[in-house]
PDB file of C-alpha atoms in Angstrom:
ATOM      1  CA  UNK H   1      -0.105  -0.124   0.034  1.00 58.00           C
ATOM      2  CA  UNK H   2       1.299   3.373  -0.919  1.00 62.00           C
ATOM      3  CA  UNK H   3       1.378   6.314   1.453  1.00 72.00           C
ATOM      4  CA  UNK H   4       1.976  10.025   0.789  1.00 75.00           C
ATOM      5  CA  UNK H   5       4.114  12.720   2.504  1.00 77.00           C
ATOM      6  CA  UNK H   6       1.959  14.486   5.174  1.00 76.00           C
ATOM      7  CA  UNK H   7       0.967  17.963   4.471  1.00 77.00           C
ATOM      8  CA  UNK H   8       1.194  19.123   8.095  1.00 80.00           C
ATOM      9  CA  UNK H   9       4.532  20.922   8.846  1.00 77.00           C
ATOM     10  CA  UNK H  10       4.920  19.191  12.097  1.00 80.00           C
ATOM     11  CA  UNK H  11       4.227  15.779  10.877  1.00 83.00           C
ATOM     12  CA  UNK H  12       6.875  16.341   8.063  1.00 82.00           C
ATOM     13  CA  UNK H  13       9.487  17.100  10.458  1.00 84.00           C
ATOM     14  CA  UNK H  14       8.654  14.109  12.751  1.00 87.00           C
ATOM     15  CA  UNK H  15       8.714  11.816   9.588  1.00 87.00           C
ATOM     16  CA  UNK H  16      12.010  13.345   8.289  1.00 86.00           C
ATOM     17  CA  UNK H  17      13.775  12.847  11.882  1.00 88.00           C
ATOM     18  CA  UNK H  18      12.352   9.338  11.862  1.00 89.00           C
ATOM     19  CA  UNK H  19      13.919   8.827   8.420  1.00 90.00           C
ATOM     20  CA  UNK H  20      17.206  10.297   9.427  1.00 89.00           C
ATOM     21  CA  UNK H  21      17.437   7.828  12.241  1.00 88.00           C
ATOM     22  CA  UNK H  22      16.645   4.729  10.359  1.00 89.00           C
ATOM     23  CA  UNK H  23      19.071   5.972   7.565  1.00 89.00           C
ATOM     24  CA  UNK H  24      21.905   6.035  10.185  1.00 87.00           C
ATOM     25  CA  UNK H  25      20.997   2.599  11.390  1.00 86.00           C
ATOM     26  CA  UNK H  26      21.196   1.359   7.778  1.00 85.00           C
ATOM     27  CA  UNK H  27      24.754   2.771   7.545  1.00 88.00           C
ATOM     28  CA  UNK H  28      23.608   5.286   4.677  1.00 88.00           C
ATOM     29  CA  UNK H  29      26.281   7.828   3.922  1.00 84.00           C
ATOM     30  CA  UNK H  30      25.158  11.141   5.515  1.00 83.00           C
ATOM     31  CA  UNK H  31      26.790  13.994   7.128  1.00 82.00           C
ATOM     32  CA  UNK H  32      27.438  13.375  10.949  1.00 83.00           C
ATOM     33  CA  UNK H  33      25.667  16.575  12.032  1.00 83.00           C
ATOM     34  CA  UNK H  34      22.097  16.492  11.908  1.00 83.00           C
ATOM     35  CA  UNK H  35      21.547  19.968  10.610  1.00 80.00           C
ATOM     36  CA  UNK H  36      23.381  19.011   7.464  1.00 79.00           C
ATOM     37  CA  UNK H  37      21.725  15.817   7.055  1.00 83.00           C
ATOM     38  CA  UNK H  38      18.242  16.754   7.448  1.00 83.00           C
ATOM     39  CA  UNK H  39      18.149  18.672   4.255  1.00 82.00           C
ATOM     40  CA  UNK H  40      19.478  15.781   2.229  1.00 83.00           C
ATOM     41  CA  UNK H  41      16.601  13.506   3.801  1.00 84.00           C
ATOM     42  CA  UNK H  42      14.166  16.416   2.973  1.00 80.00           C
ATOM     43  CA  UNK H  43      15.192  16.401  -0.592  1.00 77.00           C
ATOM     44  CA  UNK H  44      15.116  12.739  -0.984  1.00 79.00           C
ATOM     45  CA  UNK H  45      11.630  12.764   0.425  1.00 79.00           C
ATOM     46  CA  UNK H  46      10.592  15.215  -2.290  1.00 77.00           C
ATOM     47  CA  UNK H  47      11.998  12.988  -5.037  1.00 75.00           C
ATOM     48  CA  UNK H  48       9.872   9.913  -4.182  1.00 77.00           C
ATOM     49  CA  UNK H  49       6.674   8.672  -5.951  1.00 74.00           C
ATOM     50  CA  UNK H  50       3.497   8.980  -3.778  1.00 69.00           C
ATOM     51  CA  UNK H  51       1.813   6.394  -5.948  1.00 71.00           C
ATOM     52  CA  UNK H  52       4.605   3.902  -5.689  1.00 75.00           C
ATOM     53  CA  UNK H  53       3.984   0.857  -3.239  1.00 78.00           C
ATOM     54  CA  UNK H  54       5.257   1.154   0.305  1.00 81.00           C
ATOM     55  CA  UNK H  55       5.551   3.846   3.106  1.00 86.00           C
ATOM     56  CA  UNK H  56       7.251   7.178   2.775  1.00 85.00           C
ATOM     57  CA  UNK H  57       9.876   6.141   5.205  1.00 86.00           C
ATOM     58  CA  UNK H  58      10.774   2.782   2.895  1.00 87.00           C
ATOM     59  CA  UNK H  59      10.623   4.905  -0.291  1.00 86.00           C
ATOM     60  CA  UNK H  60      12.841   7.683   0.912  1.00 86.00           C
ATOM     61  CA  UNK H  61      15.370   5.293   2.429  1.00 87.00           C
ATOM     62  CA  UNK H  62      15.433   3.491  -0.975  1.00 86.00           C
ATOM     63  CA  UNK H  63      16.142   6.883  -2.438  1.00 83.00           C
ATOM     64  CA  UNK H  64      18.997   7.683  -0.037  1.00 85.00           C
ATOM     65  CA  UNK H  65      20.590   4.399  -0.760  1.00 83.00           C
ATOM     66  CA  UNK H  66      20.536   4.983  -4.364  1.00 80.00           C
ATOM     67  CA  UNK H  67      21.897   8.454  -4.190  1.00 78.00           C
ATOM     68  CA  UNK H  68      23.963   8.466  -1.248  1.00 78.00           C
ATOM     69  CA  UNK H  69      25.148   4.786  -0.901  1.00 78.00           C
ATOM     70  CA  UNK H  70      26.072   2.844   2.181  1.00 75.00           C
ATOM     71  CA  UNK H  71      29.086   3.218   4.501  1.00 65.00           C
ATOM     72  CA  UNK H  72      32.109   1.090   3.459  1.00 53.00           C
ATOM     73  CA  UNK H  73      32.293  -2.245   5.184  1.00 49.00           C
ATOM     74  CA  UNK H  74      35.474  -3.855   6.391  1.00 44.00           C
ATOM     75  CA  UNK H  75      36.057  -5.765   3.144  1.00 46.00           C
ATOM     76  CA  UNK H  76      36.137  -2.725   1.052  1.00 46.00           C
ATOM     77  CA  UNK H  77      39.205  -1.570  -0.561  1.00 42.00           C
ATOM     78  CA  UNK H  78      40.916   1.825   0.797  1.00 40.00           C
ATOM     79  CA  UNK H  79      40.154   3.480  -2.525  1.00 39.00           C
ATOM     80  CA  UNK H  80      36.594   2.457  -2.486  1.00 41.00           C
ATOM     81  CA  UNK H  81      36.070   3.610   1.134  1.00 41.00           C
ATOM     82  CA  UNK H  82      37.602   7.003   0.150  1.00 38.00           C
ATOM     83  CA  UNK H  83      35.172   7.273  -2.825  1.00 38.00           C
ATOM     84  CA  UNK H  84      32.076   6.468  -0.417  1.00 41.00           C
ATOM     85  CA  UNK H  85      33.565   9.034   2.294  1.00 39.00           C
ATOM     86  CA  UNK H  86      33.775  11.679  -0.557  1.00 39.00           C
ATOM     87  CA  UNK H  87      30.198  11.233  -1.671  1.00 39.00           C
ATOM     88  CA  UNK H  88      28.982  12.182   1.737  1.00 41.00           C
ATOM     89  CA  UNK H  89      30.705  15.380   1.959  1.00 43.00           C
ATOM     90  CA  UNK H  90      28.528  17.199  -0.147  1.00 44.00           C
ATOM     91  CA  UNK H  91      29.272  20.710   1.547  1.00 41.00           C
ATOM     92  CA  UNK H  92      32.414  22.767   1.007  1.00 39.00           C
ATOM     93  CA  UNK H  93      34.742  23.922   3.699  1.00 36.00           C
ATOM     94  CA  UNK H  94      33.231  27.239   3.650  1.00 38.00           C
ATOM     95  CA  UNK H  95      29.975  25.735   4.688  1.00 41.00           C
ATOM     96  CA  UNK H  96      31.486  23.982   7.594  1.00 42.00           C
ATOM     97  CA  UNK H  97      33.105  27.223   8.809  1.00 49.00           C
ATOM     98  CA  UNK H  98      29.593  29.188   8.690  1.00 55.00           C
ATOM     99  CA  UNK H  99      29.172  30.982  11.796  1.00 65.00           C
ATOM    100  CA  UNK H 100      26.540  29.685  14.079  1.00 82.00           C
ATOM    101  CA  UNK H 101      23.281  31.156  15.611  1.00 89.00           C
ATOM    102  CA  UNK H 102      22.836  32.356  19.079  1.00 91.00           C
ATOM    103  CA  UNK H 103      19.589  30.450  18.930  1.00 90.00           C
ATOM    104  CA  UNK H 104      20.247  26.980  17.426  1.00 88.00           C
ATOM    105  CA  UNK H 105      16.455  26.736  16.111  1.00 89.00           C
ATOM    106  CA  UNK H 106      17.278  29.404  13.565  1.00 91.00           C
ATOM    107  CA  UNK H 107      20.436  27.638  12.233  1.00 90.00           C
ATOM    108  CA  UNK H 108      18.512  26.041   9.266  1.00 92.00           C
ATOM    109  CA  UNK H 109      17.684  29.689   8.085  1.00 94.00           C
ATOM    110  CA  UNK H 110      21.369  30.651   8.568  1.00 93.00           C
ATOM    111  CA  UNK H 111      22.790  27.918   6.485  1.00 91.00           C
ATOM    112  CA  UNK H 112      20.245  28.039   3.700  1.00 93.00           C
ATOM    113  CA  UNK H 113      20.745  31.695   3.394  1.00 95.00           C
ATOM    114  CA  UNK H 114      24.543  31.417   3.375  1.00 91.00           C
ATOM    115  CA  UNK H 115      24.354  28.725   0.825  1.00 91.00           C
ATOM    116  CA  UNK H 116      22.392  31.013  -1.532  1.00 93.00           C
ATOM    117  CA  UNK H 117      24.908  33.795  -0.849  1.00 92.00           C
ATOM    118  CA  UNK H 118      27.895  31.439  -1.675  1.00 91.00           C
ATOM    119  CA  UNK H 119      26.137  30.389  -5.117  1.00 91.00           C
ATOM    120  CA  UNK H 120      25.560  34.216  -5.898  1.00 91.00           C
ATOM    121  CA  UNK H 121      29.271  35.089  -5.144  1.00 90.00           C
ATOM    122  CA  UNK H 122      30.196  32.371  -7.579  1.00 88.00           C
ATOM    123  CA  UNK H 123      28.032  33.726 -10.239  1.00 88.00           C
ATOM    124  CA  UNK H 124      29.569  37.100  -9.455  1.00 88.00           C
ATOM    125  CA  UNK H 125      32.766  35.833 -11.161  1.00 84.00           C
ATOM    126  CA  UNK H 126      30.639  36.696 -14.395  1.00 86.00           C
ATOM    127  CA  UNK H 127      27.830  38.918 -13.319  1.00 85.00           C
ATOM    128  CA  UNK H 128      28.606  41.791 -10.973  1.00 83.00           C
ATOM    129  CA  UNK H 129      25.015  42.373  -9.951  1.00 86.00           C
ATOM    130  CA  UNK H 130      25.141  39.004  -8.159  1.00 89.00           C
ATOM    131  CA  UNK H 131      27.926  40.257  -5.837  1.00 89.00           C
ATOM    132  CA  UNK H 132      25.301  43.017  -4.386  1.00 91.00           C
ATOM    133  CA  UNK H 133      22.896  39.933  -3.803  1.00 92.00           C
ATOM    134  CA  UNK H 134      25.362  38.029  -2.012  1.00 92.00           C
ATOM    135  CA  UNK H 135      26.523  40.754   0.187  1.00 93.00           C
ATOM    136  CA  UNK H 136      22.864  41.596   1.144  1.00 94.00           C
ATOM    137  CA  UNK H 137      22.362  37.891   2.244  1.00 95.00           C
ATOM    138  CA  UNK H 138      25.751  37.876   4.294  1.00 92.00           C
ATOM    139  CA  UNK H 139      24.408  40.983   6.136  1.00 94.00           C
ATOM    140  CA  UNK H 140      21.068  39.510   6.607  1.00 96.00           C
ATOM    141  CA  UNK H 141      22.710  36.257   8.104  1.00 94.00           C
ATOM    142  CA  UNK H 142      24.743  38.365  10.447  1.00 93.00           C
ATOM    143  CA  UNK H 143      21.447  39.673  12.095  1.00 95.00           C
ATOM    144  CA  UNK H 144      19.756  36.321  12.121  1.00 95.00           C
ATOM    145  CA  UNK H 145      22.724  34.896  14.004  1.00 93.00           C
ATOM    146  CA  UNK H 146      22.280  37.631  16.694  1.00 94.00           C
ATOM    147  CA  UNK H 147      18.699  36.846  17.321  1.00 95.00           C
ATOM    148  CA  UNK H 148      18.040  35.064  20.670  1.00 94.00           C
ATOM    149  CA  UNK H 149      14.248  34.236  19.792  1.00 94.00           C
ATOM    150  CA  UNK H 150      13.354  31.713  17.540  1.00 93.00           C
ATOM    151  CA  UNK H 151      12.595  33.002  14.051  1.00 95.00           C
ATOM    152  CA  UNK H 152       8.808  32.194  13.148  1.00 94.00           C
ATOM    153  CA  UNK H 153       8.560  34.768   9.984  1.00 96.00           C
ATOM    154  CA  UNK H 154      10.514  36.969   7.953  1.00 96.00           C
ATOM    155  CA  UNK H 155       8.774  40.023   9.150  1.00 97.00           C
ATOM    156  CA  UNK H 156       9.997  39.220  12.827  1.00 97.00           C
ATOM    157  CA  UNK H 157      13.722  39.359  11.402  1.00 97.00           C
ATOM    158  CA  UNK H 158      13.018  42.738   9.892  1.00 97.00           C
ATOM    159  CA  UNK H 159      11.679  44.045  12.964  1.00 97.00           C
ATOM    160  CA  UNK H 160      14.688  42.886  15.030  1.00 97.00           C
ATOM    161  CA  UNK H 161      17.026  44.614  12.286  1.00 96.00           C
ATOM    162  CA  UNK H 162      15.113  47.850  12.733  1.00 96.00           C
ATOM    163  CA  UNK H 163      15.706  47.604  16.382  1.00 96.00           C
ATOM    164  CA  UNK H 164      19.453  47.080  15.856  1.00 94.00           C
ATOM    165  CA  UNK H 165      20.466  49.185  12.872  1.00 94.00           C
ATOM    166  CA  UNK H 166      17.618  50.883  10.861  1.00 94.00           C
ATOM    167  CA  UNK H 167      19.859  51.838   7.965  1.00 93.00           C
ATOM    168  CA  UNK H 168      20.259  48.021   7.358  1.00 94.00           C
ATOM    169  CA  UNK H 169      16.690  47.123   6.804  1.00 95.00           C
ATOM    170  CA  UNK H 170      17.165  47.104   3.122  1.00 94.00           C
ATOM    171  CA  UNK H 171      18.864  43.714   3.481  1.00 95.00           C
ATOM    172  CA  UNK H 172      15.624  42.213   4.759  1.00 96.00           C
ATOM    173  CA  UNK H 173      12.931  43.243   2.274  1.00 95.00           C
ATOM    174  CA  UNK H 174       9.926  41.384   0.901  1.00 96.00           C
ATOM    175  CA  UNK H 175      11.953  38.928  -1.206  1.00 95.00           C
ATOM    176  CA  UNK H 176      14.261  38.134   1.771  1.00 96.00           C
ATOM    177  CA  UNK H 177      11.182  37.750   3.991  1.00 96.00           C
ATOM    178  CA  UNK H 178       9.595  35.604   1.465  1.00 95.00           C
ATOM    179  CA  UNK H 179      12.544  33.170   1.439  1.00 95.00           C
ATOM    180  CA  UNK H 180      12.815  33.022   5.428  1.00 96.00           C
ATOM    181  CA  UNK H 181       9.012  32.223   5.405  1.00 94.00           C
ATOM    182  CA  UNK H 182       9.688  29.418   2.831  1.00 93.00           C
ATOM    183  CA  UNK H 183      12.634  28.016   4.829  1.00 93.00           C
ATOM    184  CA  UNK H 184      10.503  27.805   7.824  1.00 92.00           C
ATOM    185  CA  UNK H 185       7.609  26.139   6.083  1.00 90.00           C
ATOM    186  CA  UNK H 186       9.783  23.675   4.268  1.00 87.00           C
ATOM    187  CA  UNK H 187      10.444  20.240   5.655  1.00 83.00           C
ATOM    188  CA  UNK H 188      13.979  20.073   4.374  1.00 82.00           C
ATOM    189  CA  UNK H 189      14.881  23.628   5.655  1.00 87.00           C
ATOM    190  CA  UNK H 190      15.186  25.131   2.051  1.00 89.00           C
ATOM    191  CA  UNK H 191      13.421  27.395  -0.366  1.00 91.00           C
ATOM    192  CA  UNK H 192      12.330  26.956  -3.974  1.00 90.00           C
ATOM    193  CA  UNK H 193      14.927  29.560  -5.335  1.00 92.00           C
ATOM    194  CA  UNK H 194      17.867  27.886  -3.733  1.00 92.00           C
ATOM    195  CA  UNK H 195      16.691  24.427  -5.210  1.00 90.00           C
ATOM    196  CA  UNK H 196      16.543  25.556  -8.539  1.00 91.00           C
ATOM    197  CA  UNK H 197      19.952  27.438  -8.119  1.00 89.00           C
ATOM    198  CA  UNK H 198      21.512  24.290  -7.139  1.00 88.00           C
ATOM    199  CA  UNK H 199      20.109  22.463  -9.896  1.00 89.00           C
ATOM    200  CA  UNK H 200      21.226  25.257 -12.442  1.00 88.00           C
ATOM    201  CA  UNK H 201      24.952  25.381 -10.902  1.00 84.00           C
ATOM    202  CA  UNK H 202      25.078  21.444 -11.095  1.00 85.00           C
ATOM    203  CA  UNK H 203      24.002  21.455 -14.785  1.00 86.00           C
ATOM    204  CA  UNK H 204      26.580  24.093 -15.596  1.00 82.00           C
ATOM    205  CA  UNK H 205      29.296  22.189 -13.941  1.00 80.00           C
ATOM    206  CA  UNK H 206      28.112  18.884 -15.795  1.00 82.00           C
ATOM    207  CA  UNK H 207      28.284  20.766 -19.152  1.00 81.00           C
ATOM    208  CA  UNK H 208      31.713  22.284 -18.463  1.00 76.00           C
ATOM    209  CA  UNK H 209      33.262  18.788 -17.761  1.00 66.00           C
TER     210      UNK H 209
END
């Protein structure tokens, strides 16, 4: 019997955590930090076919096994183990060095927007306009990391910025607030524009090879 991904946000998060725990038990290759592994689980959930037989948990685990692989067994050669370890480390050094938030609950927002900033900086190599977009995100993330309260909306972030530095509110305009709202509502702590940008950059990299 086929089951579909729940529409309730809390149910999605509960299911994603359950899948993450099951994936670790199966030895599926995932980053050791949960805040880095959850987005991967969330993306895998979005890839499954709701009409396919099986529970969401089972189908997502199959998707993860296909895309991420399973940890090296003792019989693996050093080279094969190295390849498998490489497959799990999907975030660059800069991502691991991203400053953390005062309130840990805001970390997914900080990570997603920082990732978008890095992609914009990469595009800035050929498009100067992207540099300004990236710098605005960097400034926005600085304020997000300062916030002691858990963020529940983009408007809340703008209000906080106004209380700290009214001249900096431009970094949290309607577009940025929408991004923040999407991240909060997303089961995999991301937003549509970021997912599209990842795919676009991956396609460009593949074409360049």
